[in-house]
Amino acid sequence: MIKVLDIRIEKTTSPKEKPDANHLDFGALFTDHMFVMDYDINKGWYNPRIEPYQPLTLDPSAMVFHYGQEMFEGMKAYKGVHNEVLLFRPEKNIERTNKTNDRICIPKIDEEDMLQAIRTFVDLEKDWIPEADGTALYIRPFIIATDPYLGVRPSNTYKFMIIACPVGAYYTEGINPVKIWVETEFVRAVPGGVGEAKTGGNYAASIKAQMKAKERGYTQVLWLDGVERKFVEEVGTMNVFFKIDGEIITPELTGSILAGVTRNSVIELLNQWNQKVTERRITIDEIYEAHKEGLLEEVFGTGTAAVISPVGELNYNGNIITINNNEIGPLSQQIYDTITGIQTGAIEDTFGWTLKV
Amino acid sequence: MIKVLDIRIEKTTSPKEKPDANHLDFGALFTDHMFVMDYDINKGWYNPRIEPYQPLTLDPSAMVFHYGQEMFEGMKAYKGVHNEVLLFRPEKNIERTNKTNDRICIPKIDEEDMLQAIRTFVDLEKDWIPEADGTALYIRPFIIATDPYLGVRPSNTYKFMIIACPVGAYYTEGINPVKIWVETEFVRAVPGGVGEAKTGGNYAASIKAQMKAKERGYTQVLWLDGVERKFVEEVGTMNVFFKIDGEIITPELTGSILAGVTRNSVIELLNQWNQKVTERRITIDEIYEAHKEGLLEEVFGTGTAAVISPVGELNYNGNIITINNNEIGPLSQQIYDTITGIQTGAIEDTFGWTLKV
Ligand SMILES: Cc1ncc(COP(=O)(O)O)c(C=O)c1O
Ligand SMILES: Cc1ncc(COP(=O)(O)O)c(C=O)c1O
């Protein structure tokens, strides 16, 4: 039985002006509305509604401010080549929502309900989806714990919300390889922790290393595992792939890595192309060794924001290596073109990944 | 040069009724006012003020809701035996505030300013300090990131706030030993992570193990280290001490443990009593071994809420041991009596720990 949400819609009376699609900052400008649904331990999730985008009012003792009981997701809606509105594998983000919820004791959301909430909201905001090449509407579902209570326990009340912002092409002129700092002092996550959950604390914990990398001229951090400090995990808000001597390798999901939707899509795509992809633990030393032998062909990150982000340089303990002459490799380019093509409907979707709103 | 905060005070026009001091829930009822100070990257900390306790209004995109950039402290104000208002080592909490801030990239707060904020606030709320034995006013300073922005980076704006709630005696009838579950599946923190910072994410990450322990009839979780999974770390919101064959041992501060103010006070007190305290790594196996040999005399947790909490039972992988016949040990009792005596001014404070407001 599919529950059907009865979503009350209150439209704004003062719509904002749409921004110039050529000058979109990521994450700074929000659309006219927001989706909200409340949770109470006695009622379950209730009162789904779309309201004008507006501030939240919470008690200063609300648990989210103190104990970080919060989760979020990130996905995009695209204006397709035939002007249709397309979501990319929303069921994956919904599945991950409940995986995160389980880890930090937030009550589950019905998957059909969440999909309906996203579709209804995106449909209402469809004029906010920018149409220029490479642009999209970034969709941010999130949940916060709202009990006004200072004891450490799961909250009895929550708010589930969806907000959205039009975002620009991640790359202004082609895909520029990024420089990555291999972090040896700070750790993001360990097995048994919350690394595979999309919860705020993981990101708060990552900021210091990211600032350190920035100061040294690096765009992002490559995390090593927190136990042996030698296995590669992921990059900032991206999973990571290595092409070594024809084989494509990505760290396996050991519990401390986020299971990226893009990561999974890249693996499925490569399988379709009959390219060997190995999910396994890989040490940073093995990567440096491969580079020394001239076998490290390409390195790239995968994530919703940039889709594919080639890595042009790694710095591990001061040892700097340049990958593929600091240029995007043919495999990275091919994957980028194919996935973005599927996302916008320009390339036929043989996977059933896209969903018309 | 000591900066002096110019704190604007707006008193409530509708003071709440004070609760019955014999029926105080921890963390559910707040006093009439709150302290607030804002931060802006261009202005620093500004606009310190005390206002009627009221809800906060924040943009749904405020960074605290998404990336957990938040910190808190916890301390108590006591009504002394001569009716004076006493704080216990507030400078320690202030020092720890800036240690936490540094780890999660929140701007430092001037230590004198923070102390002045606490004193001014507690002085205004002094009628809320309950007077019954074992009661106190729990003080909760906290900071949240408020930028309305969805990128992962340090926020450029913050709110520092102080709220407070009258809290009851932690133990209704003497100090009851608690049953503790030794957690082997979930991990709280690792060196290189944020375990020694008092930031929300650590607590969100801990809830699932805590629920698991509760379901099995245990009050709290004893965390093992996240690397080798055998060294004892801490208990829920307490540090932990073991008395083995006359020697008192507490896990050393390796970077993944919170440096408790009570922990430090217990060590200093024991030093004054010429009792040997060893800060070192200790495995759970060593503790079980000591118990087998009849050498495990006492186990207790230390923290602001309960001061001293004797441990009467441990369950490690189904192996249950009972400590000191499930009774409070003489050392635990002596420490509890002395520290609570100093906190309320009943025992002379030769350490300079208490501060009159
Ligand atoms: C820590 C982390 N790793 C990886 C990813 C990539 O995941 P996805 O491809 O689902 O965007 C993200 C972004 O969501 C992330 O935050
Ligand atoms: C994780 C954790 N460990 C230990 C403690 C004990 O610290 P303190 O003695 O400063 O209250 C607390 C409570 O603050 C805590 O949250």
Short mmCIF file of C-alpha atoms in Angstrom, two decimals, chain A residues 26-28 30 34 53-61 63-72 102-105 138 140 142-144 148-154 161 163 165 185-187 190-194 199-201 203-208 210-211 226-227 229 237, chain B residues 26-28 30 34 53-61 63-72 102-105 138 140 142-144 148-154 161 163 165 185-187 190-194 199-201 203-208 210-211 226-227 229 237:
data_model
loop_
_atom_site.label_atom_id
_atom_site.label_comp_id
_atom_site.label_asym_id
_atom_site.label_seq_id
_atom_site.Cartn_x
_atom_site.Cartn_y
_atom_site.Cartn_z
CA PHE A 26 26.41 27.72 -5.23
CA GLY A 27 24.09 27.57 -2.25
CA ALA A 28 23.48 31.25 -1.59
CA PHE A 30 16.99 30.07 -2.47
CA MET A 34 10.10 25.29 1.08
CA TYR A 53 10.51 30.27 2.01
CA GLN A 54 10.84 31.78 5.45
CA PRO A 55 12.92 31.68 8.64
CA LEU A 56 12.52 28.89 11.17
CA THR A 57 11.65 29.59 14.77
CA LEU A 58 13.17 27.22 17.30
CA ASP A 59 13.77 27.14 21.02
CA PRO A 60 17.41 27.89 21.95
CA SER A 61 17.46 24.49 23.65
CA MET A 63 18.47 19.52 20.32
CA VAL A 64 19.87 20.23 16.85
CA PHE A 65 21.83 23.18 18.28
CA HIS A 66 23.48 21.07 20.96
CA TYR A 67 23.82 17.45 19.91
CA GLY A 68 23.97 17.66 16.14
CA GLN A 69 21.09 15.27 15.54
CA GLU A 70 20.61 16.33 11.92
CA MET A 71 20.95 14.88 8.42
CA PHE A 72 20.86 16.17 4.88
CA ASP A 102 19.00 4.83 11.20
CA ARG A 103 22.59 5.61 12.24
CA ILE A 104 21.72 8.75 14.16
CA CYS A 105 18.35 7.60 15.48
CA TYR A 138 20.18 21.93 -6.33
CA ARG A 140 18.50 20.02 -0.25
CA PHE A 142 17.27 17.87 5.54
CA ILE A 143 16.03 16.86 8.98
CA ILE A 144 16.68 18.54 12.33
CA PRO A 148 13.63 21.78 23.62
CA TYR A 149 15.66 19.53 25.90
CA LEU A 150 19.28 19.33 27.05
CA GLY A 151 19.68 15.60 27.74
CA VAL A 152 21.51 13.38 25.25
CA ARG A 153 18.90 11.04 23.72
CA PRO A 154 16.99 10.88 20.42
CA MET A 161 12.42 20.20 5.09
CA ILE A 163 14.87 23.86 0.15
CA CYS A 165 18.82 26.83 -5.03
CA GLU A 185 47.03 14.73 10.66
CA PHE A 186 43.23 14.90 10.75
CA VAL A 187 40.80 12.03 10.30
CA VAL A 190 36.39 5.30 11.13
CA PRO A 191 34.43 2.05 10.88
CA GLY A 192 31.93 2.03 13.76
CA GLY A 193 31.53 5.80 13.48
CA VAL A 194 29.17 7.88 11.32
CA THR A 199 25.09 13.97 9.04
CA GLY A 200 26.35 17.43 9.99
CA GLY A 201 29.07 16.33 12.38
CA TYR A 203 31.28 18.09 7.83
CA ALA A 204 32.05 20.17 10.93
CA ALA A 205 34.89 17.73 11.60
CA SER A 206 36.27 18.20 8.09
CA ILE A 207 36.50 21.99 7.97
CA LYS A 208 39.85 22.35 9.73
CA GLN A 210 40.01 21.75 4.41
CA MET A 211 41.19 25.19 5.61
CA GLY A 226 41.55 6.64 10.60
CA VAL A 227 42.91 3.29 11.76
CA ARG A 229 46.28 5.99 8.18
CA THR A 237 32.42 15.91 -0.77
CA PHE B 26 17.32 17.75 33.95
CA GLY B 27 17.35 20.12 31.00
CA ALA B 28 13.64 20.66 30.41
CA PHE B 30 14.72 27.16 31.39
CA MET B 34 19.29 34.21 27.88
CA TYR B 53 14.30 33.72 27.03
CA GLN B 54 12.73 33.41 23.59
CA PRO B 55 12.83 31.39 20.36
CA LEU B 56 15.58 31.90 17.81
CA THR B 57 14.79 32.80 14.23
CA LEU B 58 17.15 31.37 11.63
CA ASP B 59 17.17 30.85 7.90
CA PRO B 60 16.48 27.20 6.94
CA SER B 61 19.85 27.25 5.19
CA MET B 63 24.90 26.28 8.41
CA VAL B 64 24.28 24.81 11.87
CA PHE B 65 21.34 22.82 10.46
CA HIS B 66 23.44 21.25 7.70
CA TYR B 67 27.08 20.96 8.70
CA GLY B 68 26.94 20.76 12.48
CA GLN B 69 29.28 23.68 13.09
CA GLU B 70 28.27 24.06 16.74
CA MET B 71 29.79 23.70 20.20
CA PHE B 72 28.56 23.71 23.77
CA ASP B 102 39.76 25.90 17.28
CA ARG B 103 39.04 22.32 16.21
CA ILE B 104 35.85 23.15 14.35
CA CYS B 105 36.90 26.58 13.06
CA TYR B 138 22.98 24.09 35.08
CA ARG B 140 24.73 25.90 28.99
CA PHE B 142 26.78 27.28 23.18
CA ILE B 143 27.70 28.59 19.75
CA ILE B 144 25.98 27.97 16.42
CA PRO B 148 22.50 31.12 5.24
CA TYR B 149 24.74 29.19 2.88
CA LEU B 150 25.01 25.59 1.67
CA GLY B 151 28.72 25.30 0.92
CA VAL B 152 31.02 23.44 3.34
CA ARG B 153 33.34 26.06 4.87
CA PRO B 154 33.52 27.92 8.20
CA MET B 161 24.35 32.07 23.75
CA ILE B 163 20.83 29.46 28.71
CA CYS B 165 18.04 25.36 33.87
CA GLU B 185 30.44 -2.32 17.55
CA PHE B 186 30.18 1.47 17.52
CA VAL B 187 33.00 3.95 17.96
CA VAL B 190 39.62 8.50 17.09
CA PRO B 191 42.83 10.53 17.33
CA GLY B 192 42.79 13.07 14.49
CA GLY B 193 39.01 13.40 14.84
CA VAL B 194 36.92 15.69 17.05
CA THR B 199 30.78 19.60 19.50
CA GLY B 200 27.33 18.29 18.59
CA GLY B 201 28.46 15.63 16.13
CA TYR B 203 26.79 13.30 20.69
CA ALA B 204 24.68 12.54 17.59
CA ALA B 205 27.17 9.77 16.83
CA SER B 206 26.79 8.33 20.33
CA ILE B 207 23.00 8.00 20.50
CA LYS B 208 22.67 4.68 18.70
CA GLN B 210 23.37 4.46 23.99
CA MET B 211 19.95 3.23 22.84
CA GLY B 226 38.40 3.34 17.56
CA VAL B 227 41.75 2.06 16.33
CA ARG B 229 39.18 -1.45 19.90
CA THR B 237 29.16 12.09 29.23
#
